[in-house]
Coordinates of C-alpha atoms in Angstrom, one line a residue:
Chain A
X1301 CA 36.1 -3.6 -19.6
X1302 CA 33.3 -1.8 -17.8
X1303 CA 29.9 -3.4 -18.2
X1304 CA 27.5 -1.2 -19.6
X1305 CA 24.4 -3.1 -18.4
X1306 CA 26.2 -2.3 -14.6
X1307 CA 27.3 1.0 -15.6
X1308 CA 23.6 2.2 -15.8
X1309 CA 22.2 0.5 -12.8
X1310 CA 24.8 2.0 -10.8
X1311 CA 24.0 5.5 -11.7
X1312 CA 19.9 4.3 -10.9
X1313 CA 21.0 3.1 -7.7
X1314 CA 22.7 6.5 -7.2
X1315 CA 20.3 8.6 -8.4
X1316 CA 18.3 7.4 -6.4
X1317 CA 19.5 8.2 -2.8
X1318 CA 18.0 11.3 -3.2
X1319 CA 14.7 9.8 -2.1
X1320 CA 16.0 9.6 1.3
X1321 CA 16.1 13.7 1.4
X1322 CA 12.1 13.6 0.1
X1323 CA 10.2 14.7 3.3
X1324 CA 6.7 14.1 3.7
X1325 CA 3.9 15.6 5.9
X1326 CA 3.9 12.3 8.0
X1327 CA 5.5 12.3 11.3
X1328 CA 7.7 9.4 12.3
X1329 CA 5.4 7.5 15.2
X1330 CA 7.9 9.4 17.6
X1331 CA 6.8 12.7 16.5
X1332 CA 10.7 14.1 16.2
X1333 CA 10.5 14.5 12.9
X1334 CA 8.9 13.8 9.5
X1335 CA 9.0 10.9 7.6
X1336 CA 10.9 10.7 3.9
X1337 CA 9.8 8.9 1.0
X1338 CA 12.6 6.1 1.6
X1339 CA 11.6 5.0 5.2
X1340 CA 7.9 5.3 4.1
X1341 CA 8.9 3.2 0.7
X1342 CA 10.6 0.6 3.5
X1343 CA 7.9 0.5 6.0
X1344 CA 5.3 0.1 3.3
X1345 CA 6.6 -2.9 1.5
X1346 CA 7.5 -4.4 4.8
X1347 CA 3.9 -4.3 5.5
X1348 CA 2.2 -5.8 2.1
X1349 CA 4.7 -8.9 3.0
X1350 CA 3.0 -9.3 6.5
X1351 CA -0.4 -8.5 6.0
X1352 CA -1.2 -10.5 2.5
X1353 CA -3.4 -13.1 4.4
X1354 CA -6.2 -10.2 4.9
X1355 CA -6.8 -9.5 1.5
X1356 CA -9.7 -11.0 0.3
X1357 CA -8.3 -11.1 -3.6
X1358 CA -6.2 -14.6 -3.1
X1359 CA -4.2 -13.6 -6.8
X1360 CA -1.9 -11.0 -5.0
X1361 CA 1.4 -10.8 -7.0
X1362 CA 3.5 -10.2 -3.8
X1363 CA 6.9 -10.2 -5.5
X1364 CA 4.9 -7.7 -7.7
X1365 CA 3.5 -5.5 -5.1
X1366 CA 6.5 -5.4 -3.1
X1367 CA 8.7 -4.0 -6.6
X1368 CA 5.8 -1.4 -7.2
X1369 CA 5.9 -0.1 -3.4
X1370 CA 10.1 0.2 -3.4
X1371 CA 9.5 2.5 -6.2
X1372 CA 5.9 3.9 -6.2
X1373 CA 7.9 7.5 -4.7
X1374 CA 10.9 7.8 -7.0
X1375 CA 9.3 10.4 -8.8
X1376 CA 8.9 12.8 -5.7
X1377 CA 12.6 13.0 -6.8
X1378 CA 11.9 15.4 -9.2
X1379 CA 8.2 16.2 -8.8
X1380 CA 8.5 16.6 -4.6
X1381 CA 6.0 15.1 -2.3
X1382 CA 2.3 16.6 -2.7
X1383 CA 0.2 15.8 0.3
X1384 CA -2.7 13.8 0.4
X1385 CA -5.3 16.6 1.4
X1386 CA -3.6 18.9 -0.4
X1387 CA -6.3 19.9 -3.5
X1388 CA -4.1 22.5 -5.5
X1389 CA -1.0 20.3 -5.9
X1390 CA -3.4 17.5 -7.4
X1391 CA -3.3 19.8 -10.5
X1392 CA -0.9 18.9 -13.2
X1393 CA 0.9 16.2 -10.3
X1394 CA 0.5 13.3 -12.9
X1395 CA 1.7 15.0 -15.3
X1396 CA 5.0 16.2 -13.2
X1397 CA 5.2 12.7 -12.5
X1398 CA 5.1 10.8 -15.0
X1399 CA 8.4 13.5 -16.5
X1400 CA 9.8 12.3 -13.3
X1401 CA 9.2 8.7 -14.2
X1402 CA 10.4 9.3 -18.3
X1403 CA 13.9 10.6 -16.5
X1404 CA 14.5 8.3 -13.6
X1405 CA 13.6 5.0 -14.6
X1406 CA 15.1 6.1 -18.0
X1407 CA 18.6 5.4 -16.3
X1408 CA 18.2 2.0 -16.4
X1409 CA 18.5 -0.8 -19.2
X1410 CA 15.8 -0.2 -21.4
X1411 CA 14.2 -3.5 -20.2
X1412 CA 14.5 -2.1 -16.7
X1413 CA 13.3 1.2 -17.1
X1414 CA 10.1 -0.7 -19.0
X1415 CA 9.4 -3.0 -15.8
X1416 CA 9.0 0.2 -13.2
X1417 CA 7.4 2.4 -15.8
X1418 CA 4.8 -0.4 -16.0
X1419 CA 4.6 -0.9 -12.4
X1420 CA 4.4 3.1 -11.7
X1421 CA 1.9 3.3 -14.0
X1422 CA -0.1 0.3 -12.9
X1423 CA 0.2 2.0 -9.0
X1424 CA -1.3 5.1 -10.3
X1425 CA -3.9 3.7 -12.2
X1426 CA -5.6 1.1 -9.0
X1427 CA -7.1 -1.0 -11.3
X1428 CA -5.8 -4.3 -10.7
X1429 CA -5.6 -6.7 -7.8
X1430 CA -1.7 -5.8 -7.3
X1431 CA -2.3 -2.1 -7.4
X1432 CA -5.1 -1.7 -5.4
X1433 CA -3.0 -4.0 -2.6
X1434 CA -0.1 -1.5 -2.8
X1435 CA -2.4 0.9 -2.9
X1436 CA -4.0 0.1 0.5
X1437 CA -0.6 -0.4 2.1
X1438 CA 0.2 2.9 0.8
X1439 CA -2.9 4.7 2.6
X1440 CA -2.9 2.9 6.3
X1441 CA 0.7 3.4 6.7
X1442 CA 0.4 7.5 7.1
X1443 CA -2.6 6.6 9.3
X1444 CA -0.9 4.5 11.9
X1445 CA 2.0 7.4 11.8
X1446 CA -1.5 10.3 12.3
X1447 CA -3.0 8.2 15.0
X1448 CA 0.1 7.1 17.1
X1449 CA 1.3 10.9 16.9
X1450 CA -1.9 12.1 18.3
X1451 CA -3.1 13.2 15.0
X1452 CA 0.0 15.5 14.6
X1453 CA -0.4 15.8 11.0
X1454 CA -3.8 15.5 10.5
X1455 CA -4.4 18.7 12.9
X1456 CA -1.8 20.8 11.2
X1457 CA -3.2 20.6 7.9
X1458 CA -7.1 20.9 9.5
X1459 CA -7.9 16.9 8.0
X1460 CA -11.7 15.8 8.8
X1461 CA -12.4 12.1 9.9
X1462 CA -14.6 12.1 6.6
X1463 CA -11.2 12.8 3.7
X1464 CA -9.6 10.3 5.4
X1465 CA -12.9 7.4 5.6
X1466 CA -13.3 8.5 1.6
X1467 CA -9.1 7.8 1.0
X1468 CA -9.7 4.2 2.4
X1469 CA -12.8 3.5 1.7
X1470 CA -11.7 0.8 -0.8
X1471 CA -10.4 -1.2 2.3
X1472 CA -13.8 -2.2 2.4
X1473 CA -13.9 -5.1 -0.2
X1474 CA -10.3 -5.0 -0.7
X1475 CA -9.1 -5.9 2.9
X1476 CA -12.0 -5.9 4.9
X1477 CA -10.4 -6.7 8.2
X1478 CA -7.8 -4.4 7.6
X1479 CA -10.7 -1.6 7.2
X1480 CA -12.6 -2.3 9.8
X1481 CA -9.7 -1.7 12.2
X1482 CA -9.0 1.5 10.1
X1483 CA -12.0 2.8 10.9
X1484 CA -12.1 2.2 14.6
X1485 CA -8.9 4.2 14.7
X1486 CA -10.3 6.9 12.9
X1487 CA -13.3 7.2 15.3
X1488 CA -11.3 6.4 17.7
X1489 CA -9.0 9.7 16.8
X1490 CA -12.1 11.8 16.5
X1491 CA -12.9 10.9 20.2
X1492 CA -9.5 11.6 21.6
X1493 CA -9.1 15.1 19.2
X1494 CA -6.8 13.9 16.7
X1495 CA -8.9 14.7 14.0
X1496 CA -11.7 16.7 12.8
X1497 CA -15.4 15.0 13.0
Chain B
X298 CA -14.3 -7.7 17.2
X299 CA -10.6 -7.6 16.7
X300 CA -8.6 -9.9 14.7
X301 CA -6.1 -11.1 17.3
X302 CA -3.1 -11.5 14.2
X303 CA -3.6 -8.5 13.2
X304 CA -3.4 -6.5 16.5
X305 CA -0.2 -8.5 16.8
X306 CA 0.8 -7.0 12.9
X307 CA 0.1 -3.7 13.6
X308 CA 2.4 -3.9 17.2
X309 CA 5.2 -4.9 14.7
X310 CA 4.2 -2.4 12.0
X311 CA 4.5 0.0 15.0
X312 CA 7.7 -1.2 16.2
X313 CA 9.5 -1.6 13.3
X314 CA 9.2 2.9 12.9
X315 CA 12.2 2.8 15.6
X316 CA 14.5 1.7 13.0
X317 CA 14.1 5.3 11.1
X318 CA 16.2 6.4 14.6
X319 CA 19.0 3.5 14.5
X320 CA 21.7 5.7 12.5
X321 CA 24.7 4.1 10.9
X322 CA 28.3 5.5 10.1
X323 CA 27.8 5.6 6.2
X324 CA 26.4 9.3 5.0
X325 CA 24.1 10.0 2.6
X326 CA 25.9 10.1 -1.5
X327 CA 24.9 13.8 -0.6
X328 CA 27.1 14.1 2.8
X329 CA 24.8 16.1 4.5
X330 CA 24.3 13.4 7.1
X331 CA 24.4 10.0 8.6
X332 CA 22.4 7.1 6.5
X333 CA 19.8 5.2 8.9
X334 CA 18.9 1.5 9.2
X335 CA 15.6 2.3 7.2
X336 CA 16.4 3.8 4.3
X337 CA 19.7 1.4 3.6
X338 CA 17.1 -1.3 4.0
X339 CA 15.0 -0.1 1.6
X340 CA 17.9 0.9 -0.9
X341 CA 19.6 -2.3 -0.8
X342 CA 16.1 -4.5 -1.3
X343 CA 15.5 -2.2 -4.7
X344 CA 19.4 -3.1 -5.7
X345 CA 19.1 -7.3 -5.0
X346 CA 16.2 -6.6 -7.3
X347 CA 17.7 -4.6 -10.2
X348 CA 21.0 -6.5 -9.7
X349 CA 19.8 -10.1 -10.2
X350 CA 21.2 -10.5 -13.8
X351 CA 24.9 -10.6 -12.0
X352 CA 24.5 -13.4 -9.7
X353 CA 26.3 -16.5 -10.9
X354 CA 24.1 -18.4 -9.6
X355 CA 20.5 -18.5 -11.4
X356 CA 18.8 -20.8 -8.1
X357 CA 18.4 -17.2 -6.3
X358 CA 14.7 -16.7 -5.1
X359 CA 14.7 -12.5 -5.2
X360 CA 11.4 -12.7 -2.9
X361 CA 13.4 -14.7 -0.5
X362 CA 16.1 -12.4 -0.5
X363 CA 13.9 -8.8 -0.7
X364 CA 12.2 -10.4 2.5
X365 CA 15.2 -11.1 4.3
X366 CA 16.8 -7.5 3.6
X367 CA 13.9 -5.4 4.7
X368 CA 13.9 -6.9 8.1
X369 CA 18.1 -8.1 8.4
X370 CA 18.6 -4.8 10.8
X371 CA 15.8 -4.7 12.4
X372 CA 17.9 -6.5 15.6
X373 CA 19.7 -3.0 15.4
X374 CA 16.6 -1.3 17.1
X375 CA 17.2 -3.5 20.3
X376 CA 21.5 -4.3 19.8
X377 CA 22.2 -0.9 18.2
X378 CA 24.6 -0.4 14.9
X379 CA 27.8 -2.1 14.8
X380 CA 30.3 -0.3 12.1
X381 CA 31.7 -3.2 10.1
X382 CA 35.4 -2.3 11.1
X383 CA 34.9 -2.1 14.7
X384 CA 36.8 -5.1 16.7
X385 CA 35.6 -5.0 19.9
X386 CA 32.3 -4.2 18.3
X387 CA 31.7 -7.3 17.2
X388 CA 32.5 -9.4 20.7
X389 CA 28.9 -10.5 21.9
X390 CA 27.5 -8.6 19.0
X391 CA 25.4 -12.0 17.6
X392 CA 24.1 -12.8 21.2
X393 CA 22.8 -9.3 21.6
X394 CA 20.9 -9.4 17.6
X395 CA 19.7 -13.1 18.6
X396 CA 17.9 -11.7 22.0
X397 CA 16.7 -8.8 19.9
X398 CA 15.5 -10.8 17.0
X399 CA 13.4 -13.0 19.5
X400 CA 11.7 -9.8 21.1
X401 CA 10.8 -8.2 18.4
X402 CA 10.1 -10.7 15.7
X403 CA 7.9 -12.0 18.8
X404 CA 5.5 -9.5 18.3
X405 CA 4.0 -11.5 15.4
X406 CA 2.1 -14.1 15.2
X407 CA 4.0 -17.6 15.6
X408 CA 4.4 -18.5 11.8
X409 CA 5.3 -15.1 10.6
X410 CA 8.0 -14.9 13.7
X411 CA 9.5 -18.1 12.9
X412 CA 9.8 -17.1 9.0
X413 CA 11.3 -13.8 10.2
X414 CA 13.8 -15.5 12.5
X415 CA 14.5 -18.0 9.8
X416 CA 15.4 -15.7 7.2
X417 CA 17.7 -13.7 9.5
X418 CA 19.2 -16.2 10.9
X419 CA 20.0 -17.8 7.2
X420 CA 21.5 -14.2 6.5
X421 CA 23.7 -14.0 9.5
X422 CA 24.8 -17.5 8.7
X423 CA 25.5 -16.3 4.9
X424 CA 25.7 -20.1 3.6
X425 CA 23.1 -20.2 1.5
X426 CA 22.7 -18.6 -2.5
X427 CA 20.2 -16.4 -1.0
X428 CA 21.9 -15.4 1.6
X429 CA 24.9 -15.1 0.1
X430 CA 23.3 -12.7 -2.8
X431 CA 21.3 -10.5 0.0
X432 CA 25.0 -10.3 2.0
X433 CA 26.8 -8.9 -1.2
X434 CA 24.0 -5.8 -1.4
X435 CA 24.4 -5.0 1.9
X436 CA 28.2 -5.1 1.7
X437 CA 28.5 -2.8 -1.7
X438 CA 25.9 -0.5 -0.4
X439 CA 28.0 1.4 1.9
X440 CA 30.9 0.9 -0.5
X441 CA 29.0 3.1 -2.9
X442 CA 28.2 5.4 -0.3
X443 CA 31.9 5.7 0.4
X444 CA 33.5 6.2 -2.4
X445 CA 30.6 9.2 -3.6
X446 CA 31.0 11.1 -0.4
X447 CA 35.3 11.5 -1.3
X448 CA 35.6 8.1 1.8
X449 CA 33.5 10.3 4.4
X450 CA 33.1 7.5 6.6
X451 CA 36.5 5.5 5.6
X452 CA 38.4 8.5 6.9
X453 CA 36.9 8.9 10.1
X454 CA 37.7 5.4 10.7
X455 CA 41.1 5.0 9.6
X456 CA 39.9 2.2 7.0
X457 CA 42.6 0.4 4.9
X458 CA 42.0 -0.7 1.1
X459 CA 43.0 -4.2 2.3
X460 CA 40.0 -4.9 4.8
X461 CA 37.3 -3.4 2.3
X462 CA 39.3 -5.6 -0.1
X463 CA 38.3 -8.3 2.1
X464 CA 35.1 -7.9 3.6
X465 CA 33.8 -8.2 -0.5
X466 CA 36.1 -11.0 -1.9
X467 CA 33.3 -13.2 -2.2
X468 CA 31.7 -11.4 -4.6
X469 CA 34.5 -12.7 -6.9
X470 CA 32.4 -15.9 -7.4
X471 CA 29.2 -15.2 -6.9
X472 CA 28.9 -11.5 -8.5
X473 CA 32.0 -11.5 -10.5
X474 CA 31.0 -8.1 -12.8
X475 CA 30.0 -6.4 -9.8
X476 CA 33.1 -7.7 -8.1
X477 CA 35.4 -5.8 -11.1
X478 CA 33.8 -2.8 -10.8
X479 CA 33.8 -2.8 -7.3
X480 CA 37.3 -3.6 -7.1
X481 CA 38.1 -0.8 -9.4
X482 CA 36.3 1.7 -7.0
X483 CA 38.4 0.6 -4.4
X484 CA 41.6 1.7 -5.9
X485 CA 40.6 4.3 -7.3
X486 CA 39.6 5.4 -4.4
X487 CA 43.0 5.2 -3.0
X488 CA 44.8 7.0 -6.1
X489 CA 42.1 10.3 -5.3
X490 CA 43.0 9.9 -1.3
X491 CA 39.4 8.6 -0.2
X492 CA 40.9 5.3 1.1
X493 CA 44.1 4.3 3.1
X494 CA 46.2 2.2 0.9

């Protein structure tokens, strides 16, 4: 007898492969290729493990955070990856989204599918402390990737030093060590030519 | 001024992108190509987390075990894959991870190197619940993988029902649903021709 519980987790777990075929406009720090949304979903919650101590918020949920980062893409499955500077594609993208979300998470248990709609809509919002810690680890990870690839990115899509400040700007009180590296990279990167004053 | 742990974070953060280039025999449920060390990290972290419910034993710690499968390949970077049926593979193969291990979870700062180097060496070991838990993701994984892509990777390697049979008997005790329904894959997949009897 199968069990049913198993039955649709399995399919999730399926489904969700896909990710790994979600490319993104990030570079790998190699520059042979770009990223997709299940190395960046790896990387990302490797990083809110190592970096907790920096945040000044001592309440960080890690176990939380780390669930919301594994699955703060899966909806690129169906709603594809809109780039951060990208102004048009910010039309309507929640809304694409949060389809995405209904159908994808809707795989699961019904208690399951609950939990990651309520942590995918909690990462979207940044309100709370566990959010706005995904959040950050979300944001400095494609800006390692820029800087370390010479701004390869950055300079294909024209970015200025000052959209990428304003995307991290919450750093500030959030992970204050954290942004004050940030920002020595990015004027560091202006220097060099990897990004636009 | 620069925080000295977190220069040594971001040097790990930085390594750590290699293992988006450390390929692995299993292909993607899609086919199209080979899977790589990242993105099966990051798919079977997600899994230990939605699969919990299955585990016999109710002492597993799912923080524990996410932590210890986002960084149980990152040796690979240094030691390179090892298919799971390959012999001669395996001669040497945990001197080579142990060197690796100790170079690159060197990068970071003494505490966080010796909880990385703990974890993997408790996963290697496979003794523990935790362990044991985080070993049976990362061994139905690639089963999955298999039997969608017709036994892609089981064909090119000549791999018998018997030693797949095998490399997942302990799943019997401590995943015993997940045990069924893999063991019902498994034949199957020798009645459609994916799998050598």
């Amino acid at each position: 007898m199968m069990n049913e519980r198993l039955s649709c987790q399995i399919e999730f777990i399926r489904e969700v492969d896909k990710l790994k075929t979600i490319f993104r406009q990030t570079y790998l720090m190699d520059s042979t290729r770009n990223e997709n949304d299940a190395e960046h979903s790896w990387h990302i919650t490797l990083m809110a493990w190592l970096l907790e101590e920096h945040s000044t918020n001592k309440q960080v949920n890690i176990l939380r955070v780390m669930k919301m980062l594994l699955v703060h893409d899966v909806v690129e499955i169906d709603a594809g990856d809109t780039f951060a500077y990208d102004e048009q594609g910010q039309e309507g993208k929640f809304e694409r989204e949060r389809m995405a979300a209904e159908r994808i998470f809707g795989l699961l248990p019904p208690d399951q599918s609950e939990e990651m709609m309520e942590l995918w809509l909690e990462f979207e919002q940044r309100k709370t402390t566990d959010s706005l810690y995904a959040a950050a680890m979300d944001r400095i990870q494609p800006l390692f990737h820029n800087y370390y690839t010479q701004g390869k990115a950055w300079q294909e899509h024209e970015v200025t030093s000052g959209r990428v400040l304003a995307r991290i700007g919450f750093l500030e009180t959030e992970l204050p060590d954290v942004h004050s590296l940030v920002c020595q990279l990015i004027h560091d990167a202006v220097d060099k030519g990897y990004l636009l004053p």
